[in-house]
Each structure stands twice: as C-alpha cells, then as structure tokens.
Amino acid sequence: MKKGLFKQKPRTPVELVRHARELLIFVNNKTGTREHKREEKLVDLSKTILEIRTVLYGNGESEPHPDACSQLTQEFFKEDTFRLLIISLPNLKLGARQDATHVIANLQRQRVNSRLIASQYLENNLDLVDVLIHGYEEDGDIALTYGAVTRECIRHQSGARYVLESEHMKKFFDYIQMPNFEIASDAAATFKVEYDHLKLLLSGCQFFKEYNSQLLESTSYFTRRNAIKLLGDILLDRSNCAVMVRYVSSLDNMRILMNLLRDSNKTIQFETFHVFKLFVANQNKPPEVVSILVTNKHKLLKFLGNFNNDKADEQFQADKQQVISEIISLKQKDHPCTSLDNCEVPC
C-alpha cells in the first residue's frame, strides 16, 4: 500500500500540545542537532502552532469549540509547554512567532471551570515576566513580540504588581528612551497597560516627578514625543479623572507643559496642547496656576492665535478657541503668586 494513501487522523487538542512540546524541546536543544533536521522540526512546529491557533480561534467558517479550548488550555499549562513556547520565541520564524503570540494572548483569557488558569500559572512562575521584559533588550522584531506577550501577561494582577515592585518599573523609563522609535513606542504601550492596572499605586507625586524629569524633560525628541502622547492618553481617559485633576492642579507640572508648548517640533507641540488644555479647563484652578496663566496671558494668546491655524480638524480648532476664551476671561485672584519657586502645589 502506498504511503500517504489515507489522510492522517487529525490530532486531538491534547495531542497537538504534546506534539508541540516535543518539537519545542528539540528546537531548543541545539547540541548535536543537524541543521537540516532542525529546519524540518521548525517547519513542523510552525504548522502545529497554526493548528493550535485554529483550535482557539476557529477557522473562519466555524467557531472554536469550548471543550477543545478547555482541553488544550489545561494541557498547555500542565506540562510547562507555556514556558517552553515563551523561551522559544526567538527561535521561531516571523509567521510562527505571530501565531504563537496569538496563542499566548488567547490562553490568558481561557477559563476552565470558571478559573483563569493562566493567571494562577503566572503567579507561580513570575520569573517568566523577567524573561519577557528583558526581551526589550533584544534586536528587531523579537523585541516587539516580547512586548506584545508582556502586555497580555501583565493584564493579570499578579504580573502587573510584580513589575511594579521590581526593578522592571524603573527599566521602562529606559526602554521608552531607546533610540529605536518602534521599540520605544511599544514599551510606552506596555507601560500604559501597566499604569491602567495599577493606577492607584502609580498616581502619586513621586511617580509623576520621575515621569516628568526622565521623560518629558528628556533631551531625546523620540522620548519627549512618546512621553507626552502617553501622558495625554492617561489623563484623557475618563477612568483616570481623579489622577487628571491632581496632575493639572500642580504648578510644577504646568510649567513643564508650557515649556513643551515651545518645543521646536510641531508634533510635540500638538500633543502638549491636548494636555495643556486640561490645566486651562480646570474649573478649580489653584490661585498659583491662575496667577501664572494671567502673567503669561499675552504670550499665550499670541502663541495660540497662530497655532496650527491650517490644521483641518474641527474638534482641535474648537478646543483651541475654548482655551483662548478661557485665558482671556482669567483675572488675578486676591493673593497672586509672585514667585514661581514658591508656587508648587503639594500633591
């Protein structure tokens, strides 16, 4: 009988994970492995990861089957296949790496008997967070892959808190300042996810002082651009209303924003405006903030009058006009602030 006359029986979800595990172990074991054999295994691994992705997401014609997803998820975390997949990411080709990223993302959300198995697994294997975040120090696409996977894992409270309480939080300030704009932007996106999950712990004075000094006042254009965009995303998020009010009540913060409005780069100026308008729109501005706005009223009105007049954005033009009107209406209060050094509003 000729080989291949009959189609091979499709693997069950459990068999798929076990087969993937065997291939991952083989691919990671580089000692004594012939290159052509390793390539064969990599091709097989790519196909297997794609099959696993299909089980979890469906094939476009049919929805994923809950029982199959449940079986696959349990097997993935039972024998440490999840760990093997993460540490193998640099060995995979781009297509397989993308499929693996989708698989990892889906597994984070899979519930088995109403439990998020991934959350419990991560809590017991927090060293994987170290592996993922250090991935930002890799070159090229692999850093972006690690970034995408990191964002999925720190959606779990245990992962997010681990990052906060470790040296990784400080490293993010370095990653956001990396010369590779794409990687720096990805690190900023991961930082935003971390902030959203632990905003109550990250909204204090010290956090924003470090953010201002290391990022907003950086000499790097890319860093300032990423930082002001990220700050706008944080403060304009309605769920961060309390943090926003606190931030825009600080004279020191406003001073930094006013300096950024004068940045030579128009993109930074534009992103800064969207944060600066919050200071002006604040209906409970501290007297010190009002005093500085009034003192600089003429300069601000002159700047805003010529600011992006050619920008065909109705919402922006409306916001700008509202800021101009608010500044025009400002008057000095009874006890004006006369010295910028004495005007900082404590958090």
Coordinates of C-alpha atoms in Angstrom, one line a residue:
M1 CA 0.0 0.0 0.0
K2 CA 1.4 3.4 -0.9
K3 CA 2.3 5.7 1.8
G4 CA 0.0 8.7 2.1
L5 CA -2.9 6.9 0.5
F6 CA -5.0 7.7 3.6
K7 CA -5.1 11.0 5.3
Q8 CA -3.5 11.1 8.7
K9 CA -6.1 11.3 11.5
P10 CA -6.2 14.9 12.9
R11 CA -4.6 15.3 16.3
T12 CA -6.8 16.0 19.3
P13 CA -6.2 19.2 21.2
V14 CA -4.2 17.4 23.9
E15 CA -2.1 15.6 21.2
L16 CA -1.4 18.9 19.5
V17 CA 0.0 20.4 22.7
R18 CA 2.1 17.3 23.4
H19 CA 3.5 17.3 19.9
A20 CA 4.3 21.0 20.1
R21 CA 6.1 20.4 23.4
E22 CA 8.3 17.6 21.9
L23 CA 9.2 19.9 19.0
L24 CA 9.9 22.9 21.3
I25 CA 12.3 20.7 23.3
F26 CA 14.0 19.5 20.2
V27 CA 14.4 23.1 18.7
N28 CA 15.8 24.4 22.0
N29 CA 18.3 21.6 22.2
K30 CA 21.0 22.9 19.8
T31 CA 23.7 20.4 20.7
G32 CA 24.4 17.7 18.2
T33 CA 21.4 18.6 16.0
R34 CA 21.9 18.6 12.3
E35 CA 20.8 21.8 10.6
H36 CA 18.5 20.2 8.1
K37 CA 16.8 18.1 10.8
R38 CA 16.3 21.2 12.9
E39 CA 14.7 23.0 9.9
E40 CA 12.3 20.1 9.4
K41 CA 11.3 20.4 13.0
L42 CA 10.8 24.1 12.8
V43 CA 8.5 23.7 9.8
D44 CA 6.6 21.1 11.7
L45 CA 6.4 23.3 14.7
S46 CA 5.1 26.2 12.7
K47 CA 2.3 24.1 11.3
T48 CA 1.5 22.8 14.8
I49 CA 1.3 26.3 16.3
L50 CA -1.0 27.3 13.5
E51 CA -3.2 24.3 14.2
I52 CA -3.3 25.3 17.9
R53 CA -4.3 28.8 16.9
T54 CA -7.1 27.4 14.8
V55 CA -8.5 25.4 17.7
L56 CA -8.5 28.5 19.9
Y57 CA -9.9 31.0 17.3
G58 CA -11.8 28.9 14.8
N59 CA -11.0 28.6 11.1
G60 CA -13.2 31.4 9.7
E61 CA -16.0 29.0 8.9
S62 CA -16.7 27.6 12.3
E63 CA -16.4 28.9 15.8
P64 CA -13.9 27.4 18.3
H65 CA -15.4 24.5 20.3
P66 CA -15.4 25.3 24.1
D67 CA -14.4 21.7 25.1
A68 CA -11.5 21.6 22.7
C69 CA -10.3 25.0 24.0
S70 CA -10.6 23.8 27.6
Q71 CA -8.6 20.6 26.9
L72 CA -5.9 22.5 25.0
T73 CA -5.6 25.1 27.8
Q74 CA -5.3 22.6 30.6
E75 CA -2.6 20.6 28.7
F76 CA -0.7 23.8 27.9
F77 CA -0.2 24.7 31.5
K78 CA 0.1 21.2 32.9
E79 CA 3.5 20.3 31.5
D80 CA 5.1 23.7 31.2
T81 CA 4.5 24.0 27.5
F82 CA 3.6 27.6 28.0
R83 CA 7.1 28.3 29.4
L84 CA 8.8 26.4 26.6
L85 CA 6.9 28.4 24.0
I86 CA 7.9 31.8 25.5
I87 CA 11.6 30.9 25.8
S88 CA 11.5 29.5 22.2
L89 CA 10.1 32.7 20.6
P90 CA 13.5 33.9 19.3
N91 CA 14.0 30.6 17.5
L92 CA 10.7 30.8 15.6
K93 CA 10.3 32.3 12.2
L94 CA 8.3 35.5 11.9
G95 CA 5.0 33.8 10.8
A96 CA 5.2 31.2 13.5
R97 CA 6.1 33.9 16.1
Q98 CA 3.0 35.8 15.2
D99 CA 0.8 32.7 15.5
A100 CA 2.5 31.9 18.9
T101 CA 1.7 35.5 20.1
H102 CA -2.0 35.0 19.2
V103 CA -2.0 31.6 21.0
I104 CA -0.4 33.1 24.2
A105 CA -2.9 36.0 24.1
N106 CA -5.9 33.7 23.8
L107 CA -4.6 31.4 26.6
Q108 CA -4.6 34.3 29.0
R109 CA -8.3 34.6 28.6
Q110 CA -9.4 31.0 28.6
R111 CA -11.4 29.9 31.6
V112 CA -11.5 26.3 32.7
N113 CA -14.3 25.6 35.3
S114 CA -14.6 29.4 35.7
R115 CA -10.9 29.7 36.6
L116 CA -8.3 31.7 34.7
I117 CA -5.6 29.0 34.6
A118 CA -3.1 31.4 33.1
S119 CA -3.4 33.8 36.0
Q120 CA -2.7 31.1 38.5
Y121 CA 0.2 29.7 36.4
L122 CA 1.8 33.2 36.1
E123 CA 1.5 33.8 39.8
N124 CA 3.6 30.6 40.4
N125 CA 6.0 31.4 37.5
L126 CA 6.7 35.1 37.8
D127 CA 10.3 34.6 36.5
L128 CA 8.6 34.4 33.1
V129 CA 7.9 38.1 33.4
D130 CA 11.6 38.7 33.8
V131 CA 12.2 36.9 30.5
L132 CA 9.5 38.8 28.7
I133 CA 10.6 42.3 29.9
H134 CA 14.2 41.6 29.2
G135 CA 13.1 40.9 25.6
Y136 CA 13.0 44.7 25.0
E137 CA 16.8 44.5 25.0
E138 CA 16.7 42.1 22.0
D139 CA 17.1 43.4 18.5
G140 CA 14.4 43.9 15.9
D141 CA 11.1 42.2 15.7
I142 CA 11.7 39.8 18.6
A143 CA 11.6 42.8 21.0
L144 CA 8.2 43.7 19.6
T145 CA 7.0 40.1 20.0
Y146 CA 8.1 40.1 23.7
G147 CA 6.4 43.4 24.1
A148 CA 3.1 42.1 22.8
V149 CA 3.3 39.0 25.0
T150 CA 4.3 41.1 28.1
R151 CA 1.1 43.2 27.7
E152 CA -1.0 40.1 27.7
C153 CA 0.7 38.7 30.8
I154 CA 0.6 41.9 32.9
R155 CA -3.2 42.1 32.4
H156 CA -3.2 39.7 35.3
Q157 CA -2.9 41.5 38.7
S158 CA -0.1 39.3 39.9
G159 CA 2.0 40.1 36.8
A160 CA 1.3 43.8 37.0
R161 CA 2.1 44.0 40.7
Y162 CA 5.3 42.0 40.2
V163 CA 6.5 44.6 37.6
L164 CA 5.7 47.4 39.9
E165 CA 7.5 46.0 42.9
S166 CA 10.6 45.0 40.9
E167 CA 13.4 46.9 39.1
H168 CA 11.4 46.5 35.9
M169 CA 9.3 49.6 36.6
K170 CA 12.5 51.7 36.5
K171 CA 13.7 50.0 33.4
F172 CA 10.6 51.1 31.5
F173 CA 11.8 54.6 31.7
D174 CA 14.9 53.4 29.9
Y175 CA 13.1 51.4 27.4
I176 CA 10.8 54.3 26.5
Q177 CA 14.0 56.3 25.8
M178 CA 15.6 53.7 23.5
P179 CA 16.9 55.1 20.1
N180 CA 14.8 52.6 18.2
F181 CA 11.5 54.5 17.8
E182 CA 9.4 51.4 17.1
I183 CA 10.6 49.6 20.2
A184 CA 10.4 52.7 22.4
S185 CA 6.8 53.2 21.3
D186 CA 6.0 49.6 22.0
A187 CA 7.5 49.9 25.5
A188 CA 5.3 53.0 26.0
A189 CA 2.2 51.0 25.1
T190 CA 3.2 48.3 27.6
F191 CA 3.8 51.0 30.2
K192 CA 0.3 52.3 29.6
V193 CA -1.2 48.8 30.2
E194 CA 0.8 48.6 33.5
Y195 CA -0.4 52.0 34.5
D196 CA -4.1 51.2 33.8
H197 CA -3.9 48.1 36.0
L198 CA -2.2 49.8 39.0
K199 CA -3.2 53.4 38.6
L200 CA -4.0 53.8 42.3
L201 CA -0.4 52.8 43.2
L202 CA 1.2 54.8 40.4
S203 CA -0.6 58.1 40.7
G204 CA 1.4 59.6 43.5
C205 CA 3.7 62.7 43.4
Q206 CA 6.9 60.7 43.1
F207 CA 5.8 58.8 40.1
F208 CA 4.9 61.9 38.1
K209 CA 8.1 63.7 39.3
E210 CA 10.2 60.8 37.8
Y211 CA 8.0 60.8 34.7
N212 CA 8.5 64.5 34.2
S213 CA 12.2 64.6 34.8
Q214 CA 13.2 61.4 32.9
L215 CA 10.8 61.5 30.0
L216 CA 9.0 64.9 29.4
E217 CA 12.3 66.8 30.0
S218 CA 14.5 64.3 28.1
T219 CA 16.9 65.7 25.5
S220 CA 15.6 63.0 23.1
Y221 CA 12.9 64.1 20.7
F222 CA 11.6 60.5 20.4
T223 CA 11.3 60.2 24.2
R224 CA 9.5 63.5 24.6
R225 CA 7.1 62.6 21.8
N226 CA 6.3 59.2 23.2
A227 CA 6.0 60.6 26.8
I228 CA 3.7 63.5 26.0
K229 CA 1.5 61.2 23.9
L230 CA 1.3 58.6 26.7
L231 CA 0.6 61.3 29.3
G232 CA -2.3 62.6 27.2
D233 CA -3.7 59.0 26.8
I234 CA -3.6 58.6 30.6
L235 CA -5.1 61.9 31.6
L236 CA -7.8 62.0 28.9
D237 CA -9.0 58.5 29.9
R238 CA -12.2 59.2 31.9
S239 CA -11.4 56.4 34.3
N240 CA -8.4 58.4 35.4
C241 CA -10.4 61.5 36.2
A242 CA -9.1 61.8 39.8
V243 CA -5.5 61.4 38.6
M244 CA -6.0 64.1 35.9
V245 CA -7.4 66.6 38.4
R246 CA -4.5 66.0 40.7
Y247 CA -2.0 66.4 37.9
V248 CA -3.4 69.6 36.5
S249 CA -3.5 71.2 40.0
S250 CA 0.3 71.2 40.1
L251 CA 2.1 74.3 39.1
D252 CA 5.3 72.4 38.5
N253 CA 3.5 70.2 36.0
M254 CA 2.1 73.2 34.2
R255 CA 5.5 74.8 34.0
I256 CA 6.8 71.7 32.2
L257 CA 3.9 71.7 29.8
M258 CA 4.3 75.4 29.0
N259 CA 7.9 74.7 28.1
L260 CA 6.9 71.8 25.9
L261 CA 4.5 74.1 24.0
R262 CA 7.6 76.0 22.9
D263 CA 9.2 72.8 21.6
S264 CA 10.7 73.2 18.1
N265 CA 8.8 70.1 16.9
K266 CA 5.2 70.7 15.9
T267 CA 4.1 67.1 16.7
I268 CA 5.2 67.6 20.3
Q269 CA 3.5 71.0 20.4
F270 CA 0.3 69.5 19.2
E271 CA 0.3 66.6 21.7
T272 CA 1.3 69.0 24.5
F273 CA -1.7 71.2 23.7
H274 CA -4.1 68.3 24.4
V275 CA -2.7 68.1 27.9
F276 CA -2.2 71.9 28.5
K277 CA -5.9 72.5 27.7
L278 CA -6.8 70.4 30.8
F279 CA -5.0 72.9 33.0
V280 CA -6.9 75.8 31.5
A281 CA -10.3 74.0 31.5
N282 CA -9.9 73.0 35.2
Q283 CA -12.7 74.9 36.9
N284 CA -11.0 74.7 40.3
K285 CA -7.6 76.0 39.3
P286 CA -5.3 76.8 42.3
P287 CA -4.5 80.5 42.7
E288 CA -0.9 79.9 41.8
V289 CA -1.9 78.3 38.5
V290 CA -4.2 81.2 37.7
S291 CA -1.5 83.7 38.5
I292 CA 1.0 82.1 36.0
L293 CA -1.6 81.9 33.3
V294 CA -2.6 85.5 33.8
T295 CA 1.0 86.6 34.0
N296 CA 1.7 84.9 30.6
K297 CA -1.7 85.8 29.1
H298 CA -0.4 88.0 26.3
K299 CA 2.3 85.4 25.3
L300 CA -0.1 82.5 25.4
L301 CA -2.8 84.3 23.4
K302 CA -0.2 85.3 20.8
F303 CA 1.1 81.8 20.5
L304 CA -2.4 80.2 20.4
G305 CA -3.6 82.7 17.8
N306 CA -1.0 81.4 15.3
F307 CA -1.0 77.8 16.5
N308 CA -1.9 75.2 13.8
N309 CA -4.3 77.6 12.0
D310 CA -4.0 75.5 8.9
K311 CA -5.0 72.2 10.6
A312 CA -8.3 71.0 9.2
D313 CA -9.5 69.5 12.4
E314 CA -12.8 71.0 13.6
Q315 CA -12.5 69.5 17.1
F316 CA -9.0 70.8 17.6
Q317 CA -10.0 74.3 16.4
A318 CA -13.0 74.3 18.7
D319 CA -10.7 73.2 21.6
K320 CA -8.2 75.9 20.8
Q321 CA -10.9 78.6 20.7
Q322 CA -12.2 77.4 24.1
V323 CA -8.8 77.6 25.6
I324 CA -8.3 81.1 24.2
S325 CA -11.6 82.2 25.6
E326 CA -10.9 80.8 29.0
I327 CA -7.5 82.5 29.1
I328 CA -9.0 85.9 28.1
S329 CA -11.5 85.6 30.9
L330 CA -8.9 84.9 33.6
K331 CA -8.3 87.5 36.3
Q332 CA -5.7 87.7 39.1
K333 CA -7.0 86.4 42.4
D334 CA -6.7 88.1 45.8
H335 CA -3.4 86.5 46.7
P336 CA -1.5 86.1 43.5
C337 CA 1.6 84.1 43.3
T338 CA 4.6 86.3 42.7
S339 CA 7.4 83.8 42.6
L340 CA 7.4 80.5 40.6
D341 CA 9.6 78.9 43.2
N342 CA 7.0 79.4 45.9
C343 CA 4.1 78.2 43.9
E344 CA 4.3 74.5 43.8
V345 CA 1.1 72.8 44.9
P346 CA 1.7 69.8 47.1
C347 CA 0.2 66.5 46.0

